[in-house]
Short mmCIF file of C-alpha atoms and ligand atoms in Angstrom, two decimals:
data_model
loop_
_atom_site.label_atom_id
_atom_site.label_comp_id
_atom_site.label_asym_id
_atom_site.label_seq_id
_atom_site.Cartn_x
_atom_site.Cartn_y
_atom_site.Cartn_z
CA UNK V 1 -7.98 2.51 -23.78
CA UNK V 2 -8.30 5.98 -23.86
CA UNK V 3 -6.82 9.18 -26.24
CA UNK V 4 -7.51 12.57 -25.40
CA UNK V 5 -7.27 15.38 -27.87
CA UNK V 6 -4.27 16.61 -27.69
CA UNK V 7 -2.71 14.71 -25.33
CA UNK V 8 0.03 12.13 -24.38
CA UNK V 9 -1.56 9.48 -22.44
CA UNK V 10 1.61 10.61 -19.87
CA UNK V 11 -0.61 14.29 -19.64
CA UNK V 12 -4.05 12.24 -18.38
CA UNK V 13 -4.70 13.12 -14.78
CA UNK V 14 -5.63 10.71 -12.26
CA UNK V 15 -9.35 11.96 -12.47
CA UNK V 16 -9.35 11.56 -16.66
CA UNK V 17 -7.89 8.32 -16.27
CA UNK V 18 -10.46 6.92 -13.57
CA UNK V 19 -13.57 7.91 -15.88
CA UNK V 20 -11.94 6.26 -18.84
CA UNK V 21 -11.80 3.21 -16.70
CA UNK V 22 -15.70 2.54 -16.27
CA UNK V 23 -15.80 2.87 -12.52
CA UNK V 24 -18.68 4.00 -10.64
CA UNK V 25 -18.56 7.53 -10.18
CA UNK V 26 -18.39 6.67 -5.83
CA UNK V 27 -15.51 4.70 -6.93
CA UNK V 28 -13.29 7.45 -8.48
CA UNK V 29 -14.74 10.03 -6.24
CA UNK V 30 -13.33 8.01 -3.04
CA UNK V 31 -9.79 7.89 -5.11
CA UNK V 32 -9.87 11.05 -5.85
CA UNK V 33 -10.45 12.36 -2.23
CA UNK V 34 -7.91 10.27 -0.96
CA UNK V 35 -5.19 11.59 -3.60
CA UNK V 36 -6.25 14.77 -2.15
CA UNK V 37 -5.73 13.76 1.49
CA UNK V 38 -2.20 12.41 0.79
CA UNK V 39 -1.38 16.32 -0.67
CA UNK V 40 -1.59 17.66 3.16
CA UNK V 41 0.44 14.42 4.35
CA UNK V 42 2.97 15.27 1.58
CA UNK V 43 2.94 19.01 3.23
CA UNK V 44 3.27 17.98 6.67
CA UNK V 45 6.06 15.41 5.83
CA UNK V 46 7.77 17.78 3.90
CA UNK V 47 7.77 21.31 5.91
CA UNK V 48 7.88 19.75 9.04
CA UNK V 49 4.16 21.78 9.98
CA UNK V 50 2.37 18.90 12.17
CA UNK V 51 -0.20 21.78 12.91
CA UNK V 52 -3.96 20.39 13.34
CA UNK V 53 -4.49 18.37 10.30
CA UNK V 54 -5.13 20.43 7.03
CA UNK V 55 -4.23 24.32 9.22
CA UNK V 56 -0.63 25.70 10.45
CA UNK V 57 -0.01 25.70 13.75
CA UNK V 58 1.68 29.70 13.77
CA UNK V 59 -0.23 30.22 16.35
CA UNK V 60 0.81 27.28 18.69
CA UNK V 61 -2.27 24.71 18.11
CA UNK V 62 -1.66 21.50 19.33
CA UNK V 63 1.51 19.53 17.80
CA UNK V 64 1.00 16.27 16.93
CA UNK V 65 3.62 13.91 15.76
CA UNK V 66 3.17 13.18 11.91
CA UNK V 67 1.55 9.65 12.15
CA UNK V 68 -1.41 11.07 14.04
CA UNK V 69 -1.62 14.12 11.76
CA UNK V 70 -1.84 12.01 8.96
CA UNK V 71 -3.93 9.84 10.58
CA UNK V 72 -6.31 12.22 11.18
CA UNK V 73 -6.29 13.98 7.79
CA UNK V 74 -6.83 10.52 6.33
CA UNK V 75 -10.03 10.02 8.55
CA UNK V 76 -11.44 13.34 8.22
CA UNK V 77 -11.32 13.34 4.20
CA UNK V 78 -13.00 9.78 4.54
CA UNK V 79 -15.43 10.79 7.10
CA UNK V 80 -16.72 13.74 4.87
CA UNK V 81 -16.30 11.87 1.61
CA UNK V 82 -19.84 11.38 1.33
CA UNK V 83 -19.24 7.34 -0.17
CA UNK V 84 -17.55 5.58 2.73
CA UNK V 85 -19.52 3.52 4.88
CA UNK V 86 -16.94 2.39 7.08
CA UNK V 87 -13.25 2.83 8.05
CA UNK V 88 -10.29 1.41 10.12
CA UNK V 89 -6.92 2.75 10.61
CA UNK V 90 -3.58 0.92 11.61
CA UNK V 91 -3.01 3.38 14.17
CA UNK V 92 -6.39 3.59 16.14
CA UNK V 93 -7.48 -0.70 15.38
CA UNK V 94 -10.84 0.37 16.02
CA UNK V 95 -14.06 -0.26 13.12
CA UNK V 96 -15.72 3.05 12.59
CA UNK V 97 -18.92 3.18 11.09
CA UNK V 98 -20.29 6.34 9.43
CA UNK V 99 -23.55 5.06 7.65
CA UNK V 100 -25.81 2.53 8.67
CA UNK V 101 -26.89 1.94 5.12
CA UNK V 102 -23.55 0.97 3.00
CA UNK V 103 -25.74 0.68 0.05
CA UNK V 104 -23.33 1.76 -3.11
CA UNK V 105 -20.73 2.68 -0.34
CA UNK V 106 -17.19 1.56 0.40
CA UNK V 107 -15.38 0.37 3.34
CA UNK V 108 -11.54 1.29 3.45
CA UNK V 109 -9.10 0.19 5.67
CA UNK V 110 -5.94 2.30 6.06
CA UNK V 111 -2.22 2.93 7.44
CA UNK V 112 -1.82 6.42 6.92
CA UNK V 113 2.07 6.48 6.93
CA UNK V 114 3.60 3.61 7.12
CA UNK V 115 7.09 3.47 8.04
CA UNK V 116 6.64 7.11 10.13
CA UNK V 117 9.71 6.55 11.67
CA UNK V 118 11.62 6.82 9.13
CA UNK V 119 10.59 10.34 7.91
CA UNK V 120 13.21 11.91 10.66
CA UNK V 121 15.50 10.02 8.60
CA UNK V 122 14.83 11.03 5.20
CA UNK V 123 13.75 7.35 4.28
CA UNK V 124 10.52 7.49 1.55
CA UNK V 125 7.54 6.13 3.94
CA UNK V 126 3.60 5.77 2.36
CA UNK V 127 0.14 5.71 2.84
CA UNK V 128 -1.46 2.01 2.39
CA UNK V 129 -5.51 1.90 1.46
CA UNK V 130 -7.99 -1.02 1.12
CA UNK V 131 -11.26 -0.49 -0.32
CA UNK V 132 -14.45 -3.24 -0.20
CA UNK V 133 -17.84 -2.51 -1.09
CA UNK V 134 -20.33 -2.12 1.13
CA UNK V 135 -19.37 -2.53 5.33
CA UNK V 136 -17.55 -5.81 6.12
CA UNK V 137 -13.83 -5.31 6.88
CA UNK V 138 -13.44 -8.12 7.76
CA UNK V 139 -13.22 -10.30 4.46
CA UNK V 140 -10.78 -12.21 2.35
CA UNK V 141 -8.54 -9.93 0.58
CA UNK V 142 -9.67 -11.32 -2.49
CA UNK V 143 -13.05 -9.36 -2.05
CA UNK V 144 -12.07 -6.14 -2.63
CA UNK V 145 -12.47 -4.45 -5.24
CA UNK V 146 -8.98 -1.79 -4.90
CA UNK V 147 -6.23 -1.21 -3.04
CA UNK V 148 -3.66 2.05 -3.66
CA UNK V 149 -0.54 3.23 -1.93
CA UNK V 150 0.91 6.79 -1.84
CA UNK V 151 5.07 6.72 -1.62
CA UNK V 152 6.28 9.90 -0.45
CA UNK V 153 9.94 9.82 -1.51
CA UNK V 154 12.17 12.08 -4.05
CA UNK V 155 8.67 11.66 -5.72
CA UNK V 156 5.44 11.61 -4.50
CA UNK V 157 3.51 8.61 -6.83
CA UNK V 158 0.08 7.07 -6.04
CA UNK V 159 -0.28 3.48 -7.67
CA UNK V 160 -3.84 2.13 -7.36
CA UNK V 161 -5.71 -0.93 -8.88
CA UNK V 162 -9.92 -1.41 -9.32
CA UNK V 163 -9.05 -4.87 -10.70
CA UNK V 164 -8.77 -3.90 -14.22
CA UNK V 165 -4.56 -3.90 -14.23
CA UNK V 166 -1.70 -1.86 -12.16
CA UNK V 167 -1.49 2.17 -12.53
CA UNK V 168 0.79 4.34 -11.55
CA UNK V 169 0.44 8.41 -11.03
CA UNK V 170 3.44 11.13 -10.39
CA UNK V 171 2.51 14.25 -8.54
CA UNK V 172 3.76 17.36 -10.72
CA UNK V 173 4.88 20.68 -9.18
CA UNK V 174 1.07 21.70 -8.96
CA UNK V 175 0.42 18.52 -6.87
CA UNK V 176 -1.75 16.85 -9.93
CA UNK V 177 -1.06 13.25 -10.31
CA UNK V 178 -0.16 12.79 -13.65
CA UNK V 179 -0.41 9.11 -15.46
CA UNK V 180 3.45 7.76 -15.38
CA UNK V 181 2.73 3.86 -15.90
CA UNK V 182 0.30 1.87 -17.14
CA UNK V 183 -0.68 -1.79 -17.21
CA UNK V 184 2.12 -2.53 -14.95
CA UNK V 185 2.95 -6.37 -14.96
CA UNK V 186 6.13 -8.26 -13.36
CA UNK V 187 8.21 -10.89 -14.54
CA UNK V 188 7.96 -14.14 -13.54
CA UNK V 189 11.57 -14.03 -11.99
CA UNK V 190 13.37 -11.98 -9.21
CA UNK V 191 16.72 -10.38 -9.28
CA UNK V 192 16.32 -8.72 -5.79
CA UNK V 193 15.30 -9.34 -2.72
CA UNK V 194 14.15 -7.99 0.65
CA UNK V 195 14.49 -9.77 3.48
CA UNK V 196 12.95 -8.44 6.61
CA UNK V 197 13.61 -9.02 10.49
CA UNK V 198 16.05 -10.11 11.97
CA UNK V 199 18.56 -13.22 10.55
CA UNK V 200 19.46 -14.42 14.18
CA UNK V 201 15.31 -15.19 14.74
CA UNK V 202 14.96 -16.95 11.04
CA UNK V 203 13.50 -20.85 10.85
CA UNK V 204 15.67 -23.09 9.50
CA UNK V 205 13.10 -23.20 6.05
CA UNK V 206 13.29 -19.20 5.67
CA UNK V 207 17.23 -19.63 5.56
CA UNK V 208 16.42 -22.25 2.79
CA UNK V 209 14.54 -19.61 1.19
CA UNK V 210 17.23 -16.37 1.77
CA UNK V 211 20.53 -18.73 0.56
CA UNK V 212 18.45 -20.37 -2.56
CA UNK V 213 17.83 -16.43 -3.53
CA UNK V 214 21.27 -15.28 -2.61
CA UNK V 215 22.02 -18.93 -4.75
CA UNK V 216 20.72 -17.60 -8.06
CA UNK V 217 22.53 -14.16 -7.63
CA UNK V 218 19.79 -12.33 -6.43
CA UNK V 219 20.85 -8.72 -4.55
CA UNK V 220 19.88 -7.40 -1.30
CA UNK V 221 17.44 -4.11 -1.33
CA UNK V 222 15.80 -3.50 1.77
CA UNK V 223 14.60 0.06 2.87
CA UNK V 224 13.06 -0.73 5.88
CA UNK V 225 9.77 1.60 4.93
CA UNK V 226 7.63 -1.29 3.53
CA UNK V 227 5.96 1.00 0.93
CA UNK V 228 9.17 1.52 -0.91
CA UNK V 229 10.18 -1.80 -0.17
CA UNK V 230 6.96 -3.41 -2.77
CA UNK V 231 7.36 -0.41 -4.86
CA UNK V 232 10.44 -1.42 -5.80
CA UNK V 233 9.23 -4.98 -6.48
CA UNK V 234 6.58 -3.67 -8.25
CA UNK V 235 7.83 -1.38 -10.31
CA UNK V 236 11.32 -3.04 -11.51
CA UNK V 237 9.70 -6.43 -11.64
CA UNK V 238 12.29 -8.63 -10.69
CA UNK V 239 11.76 -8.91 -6.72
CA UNK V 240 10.57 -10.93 -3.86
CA UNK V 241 9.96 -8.95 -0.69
CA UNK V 242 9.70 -11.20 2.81
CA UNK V 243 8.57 -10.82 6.16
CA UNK V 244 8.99 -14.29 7.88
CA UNK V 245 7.35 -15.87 10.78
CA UNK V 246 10.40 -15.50 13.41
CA UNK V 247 11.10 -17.65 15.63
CA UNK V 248 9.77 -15.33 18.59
CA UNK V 249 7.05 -13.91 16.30
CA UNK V 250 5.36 -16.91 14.45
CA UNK V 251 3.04 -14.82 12.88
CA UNK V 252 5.79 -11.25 11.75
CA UNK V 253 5.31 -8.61 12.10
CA UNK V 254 3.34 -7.04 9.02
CA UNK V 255 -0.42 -6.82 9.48
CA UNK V 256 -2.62 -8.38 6.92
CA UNK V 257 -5.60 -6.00 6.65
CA UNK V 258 -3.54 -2.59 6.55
CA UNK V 259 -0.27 -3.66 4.79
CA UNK V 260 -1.01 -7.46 3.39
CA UNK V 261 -3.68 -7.08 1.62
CA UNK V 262 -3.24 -4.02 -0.36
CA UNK V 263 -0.21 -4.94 -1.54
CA UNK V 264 -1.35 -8.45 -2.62
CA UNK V 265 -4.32 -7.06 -4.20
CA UNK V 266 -1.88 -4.76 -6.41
CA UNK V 267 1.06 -7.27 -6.81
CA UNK V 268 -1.38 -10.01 -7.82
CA UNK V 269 -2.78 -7.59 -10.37
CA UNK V 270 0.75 -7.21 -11.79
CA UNK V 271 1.25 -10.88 -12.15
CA UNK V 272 2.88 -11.89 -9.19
CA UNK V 273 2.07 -13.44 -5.91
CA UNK V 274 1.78 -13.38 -2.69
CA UNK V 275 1.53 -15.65 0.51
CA UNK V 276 2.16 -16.18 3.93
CA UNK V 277 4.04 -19.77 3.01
CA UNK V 278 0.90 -21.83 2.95
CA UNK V 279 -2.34 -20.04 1.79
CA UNK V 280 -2.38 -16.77 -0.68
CA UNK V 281 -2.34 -14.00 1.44
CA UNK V 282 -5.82 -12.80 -0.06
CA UNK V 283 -7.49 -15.98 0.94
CA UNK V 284 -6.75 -15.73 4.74
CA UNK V 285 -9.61 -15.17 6.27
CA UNK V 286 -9.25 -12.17 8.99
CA UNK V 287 -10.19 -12.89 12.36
CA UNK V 288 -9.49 -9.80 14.37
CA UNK V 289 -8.38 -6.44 12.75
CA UNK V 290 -4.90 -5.99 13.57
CA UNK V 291 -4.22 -9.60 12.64
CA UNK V 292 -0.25 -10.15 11.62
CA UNK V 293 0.80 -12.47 9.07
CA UNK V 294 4.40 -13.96 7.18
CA UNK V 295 4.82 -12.52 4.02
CA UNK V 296 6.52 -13.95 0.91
CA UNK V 297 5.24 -11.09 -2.03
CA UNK V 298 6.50 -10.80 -5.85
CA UNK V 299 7.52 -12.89 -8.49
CA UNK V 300 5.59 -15.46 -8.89
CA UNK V 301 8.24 -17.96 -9.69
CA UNK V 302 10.42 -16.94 -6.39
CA UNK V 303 7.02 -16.89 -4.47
CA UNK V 304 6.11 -20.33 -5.41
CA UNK V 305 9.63 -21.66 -4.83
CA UNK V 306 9.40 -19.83 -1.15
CA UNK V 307 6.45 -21.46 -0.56
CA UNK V 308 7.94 -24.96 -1.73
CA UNK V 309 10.97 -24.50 0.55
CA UNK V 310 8.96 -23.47 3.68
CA UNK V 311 6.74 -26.68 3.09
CA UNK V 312 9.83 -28.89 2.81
CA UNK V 313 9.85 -29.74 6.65
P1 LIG Q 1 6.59 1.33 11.50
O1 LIG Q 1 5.37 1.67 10.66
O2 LIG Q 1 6.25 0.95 12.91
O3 LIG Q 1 7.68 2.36 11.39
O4 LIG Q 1 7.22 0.02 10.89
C1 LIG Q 1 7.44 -0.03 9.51
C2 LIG Q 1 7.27 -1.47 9.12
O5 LIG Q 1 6.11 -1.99 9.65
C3 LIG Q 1 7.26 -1.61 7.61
O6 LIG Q 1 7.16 -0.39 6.95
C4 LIG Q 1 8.60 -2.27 7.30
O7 LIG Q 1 8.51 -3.16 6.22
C5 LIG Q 1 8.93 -3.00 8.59
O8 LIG Q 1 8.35 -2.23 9.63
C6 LIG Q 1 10.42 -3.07 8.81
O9 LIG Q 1 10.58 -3.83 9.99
P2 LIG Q 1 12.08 -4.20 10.45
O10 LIG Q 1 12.68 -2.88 10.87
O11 LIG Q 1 11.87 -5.16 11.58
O12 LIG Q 1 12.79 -4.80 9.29
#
């Protein structure tokens, strides 16, 4: 733990807090400069200016619709970050390798904003990151060693994990991320649920799983912006969020590299679980990059259960 002179552990910035965390100083560098990336995505999303990433566009640069922008701030902070080895983004599905040598580097996988579509609608959307040491992407979840998410909504939060429990960070008016939670853990049981596609193209066993939720009183919250969707698991505790196989889809619709994994990585730090109905989602092995998988993520309890139901034939 940590006390600084002076200060509530709610005035520790996200920099203080990293170096009282014994990470290697690449480590909290790489969070760091992504924290700062997310502060021109918040910008963009927020006045509209989809300018070349990072520069207005007064003078009639090149527009760019706010996926690629923050695509592309997202790839140039990594690219100059001096401790990333390799990267992939959701939007481009393409390995890019920046150093040859990933000795005491990281590689991160990312979906810069996730749910982009929504934005036009006012609906909180987020930027999903997966970090590995050294320059194989293609691993187990299980192997990394963090995973963060930015949530752009009425707040702008960052909640990151390096293994070591579940943080989360508010951005203040002078866009500092500020420590707002700590050690954040879930219960074992749900409360609410979010269940994604559509009910027409549901297996008979994910309807098992959907009425024995709606059975034990559970309520409906579903955003549609998947970041904001596991936030609110995550942060109240009490949820199960789903993305079935459909039955024109076997395989949904998330992707497990991008999306899956991050959020496993974190959810599974909090104490809950996640799986695509048979195997852990951090144990699938990834075959190709934008690989898709079912999604049953939360408490562990409901998880487990979901998991039981899908395997009863
Ligand atoms: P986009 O990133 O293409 O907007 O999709 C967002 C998303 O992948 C994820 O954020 C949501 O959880 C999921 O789609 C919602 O999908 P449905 O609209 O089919 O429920």
């Amino acid at each position: 733990m940590y006390k600084e002179a002076g200060k509530t552990k709610f005035q520790i910035d996200l920099r203080q807090h990293l170096r009282s965390q014994n990470l290697s100083g690449n480590f909290i560098h790489l969070v760091c400069e992504i924290a700062e990336a997310s502060k021109y995505v918040v910008n963009s999303i927020r006045t509209g200016d989809l300018g070349v990433a990072g520069t207005s566009n007064l003078y009639g640069e090149e527009h760019v619709t706010l996926d690629v922008l923050s695509d592309r701030i997202m790839q140039k902070r990594l690219l100059h970050s001096g401790v990333v080895s390799t990267i992939a983004s959701e939007k481009t599905d393409e390995i890019v390798t920046i150093s040859s040598n990933p000795q005491g580097l990281f590689s991160v996988v990312y979906d810069s904003l996730d749910g982009a579509s929504l934005v036009e609608l006012n609906l909180a959307v987020g930027t999903i990151v997966g970090i590995y040491q050294g320059n194989d992407l293609l691993q187990p979840g299980r192997n990394m060693v963090g995973a963060m998410y930015i949530l752009y909504g009425p707040r702008v939060s960052l909640v990151y994990s390096a293994g070591k429990g579940v943080f989360e960070f508010t951005m203040n008016q002078l866009m500092e991320f500020n420590l707002t939670r700590e050690h954040i853990s879930m219960s074992p049981s749900a409360n609410i649920y979010s269940p994604g596609g559509l009910r027409a193209k549901y297996s008979p066993q994910h309807d098992r799983v959907i009425n024995y939720l709606e059975d034990k009183g559970a309520k409906l919250r579903y955003s549609g912006g998947f970041v904001a969707d596991i936030n609110q698991v995550l942060l109240k505790g009490k949820g199960i969020f789903m993305y079935p196989g459909l039955q024109d889809a076997p395989q949904g619709k998330l992707r497990l590299i991008f999306e899956l994994n991050p959020m496993a990585f974190l959810v599974e730090q909090a104490g809950g679980a996640a799986t695509n109905g048979v195997t852990p989602i951090l144990d699938i092995v990834p075959e190709v990059l934008d690989q898709r998988a079912p999604i049953y993520i939360g408490c562990r309890e409901d998880v487990e259960k979901a998991a039981e139901l899908l395997g009863a034939g």
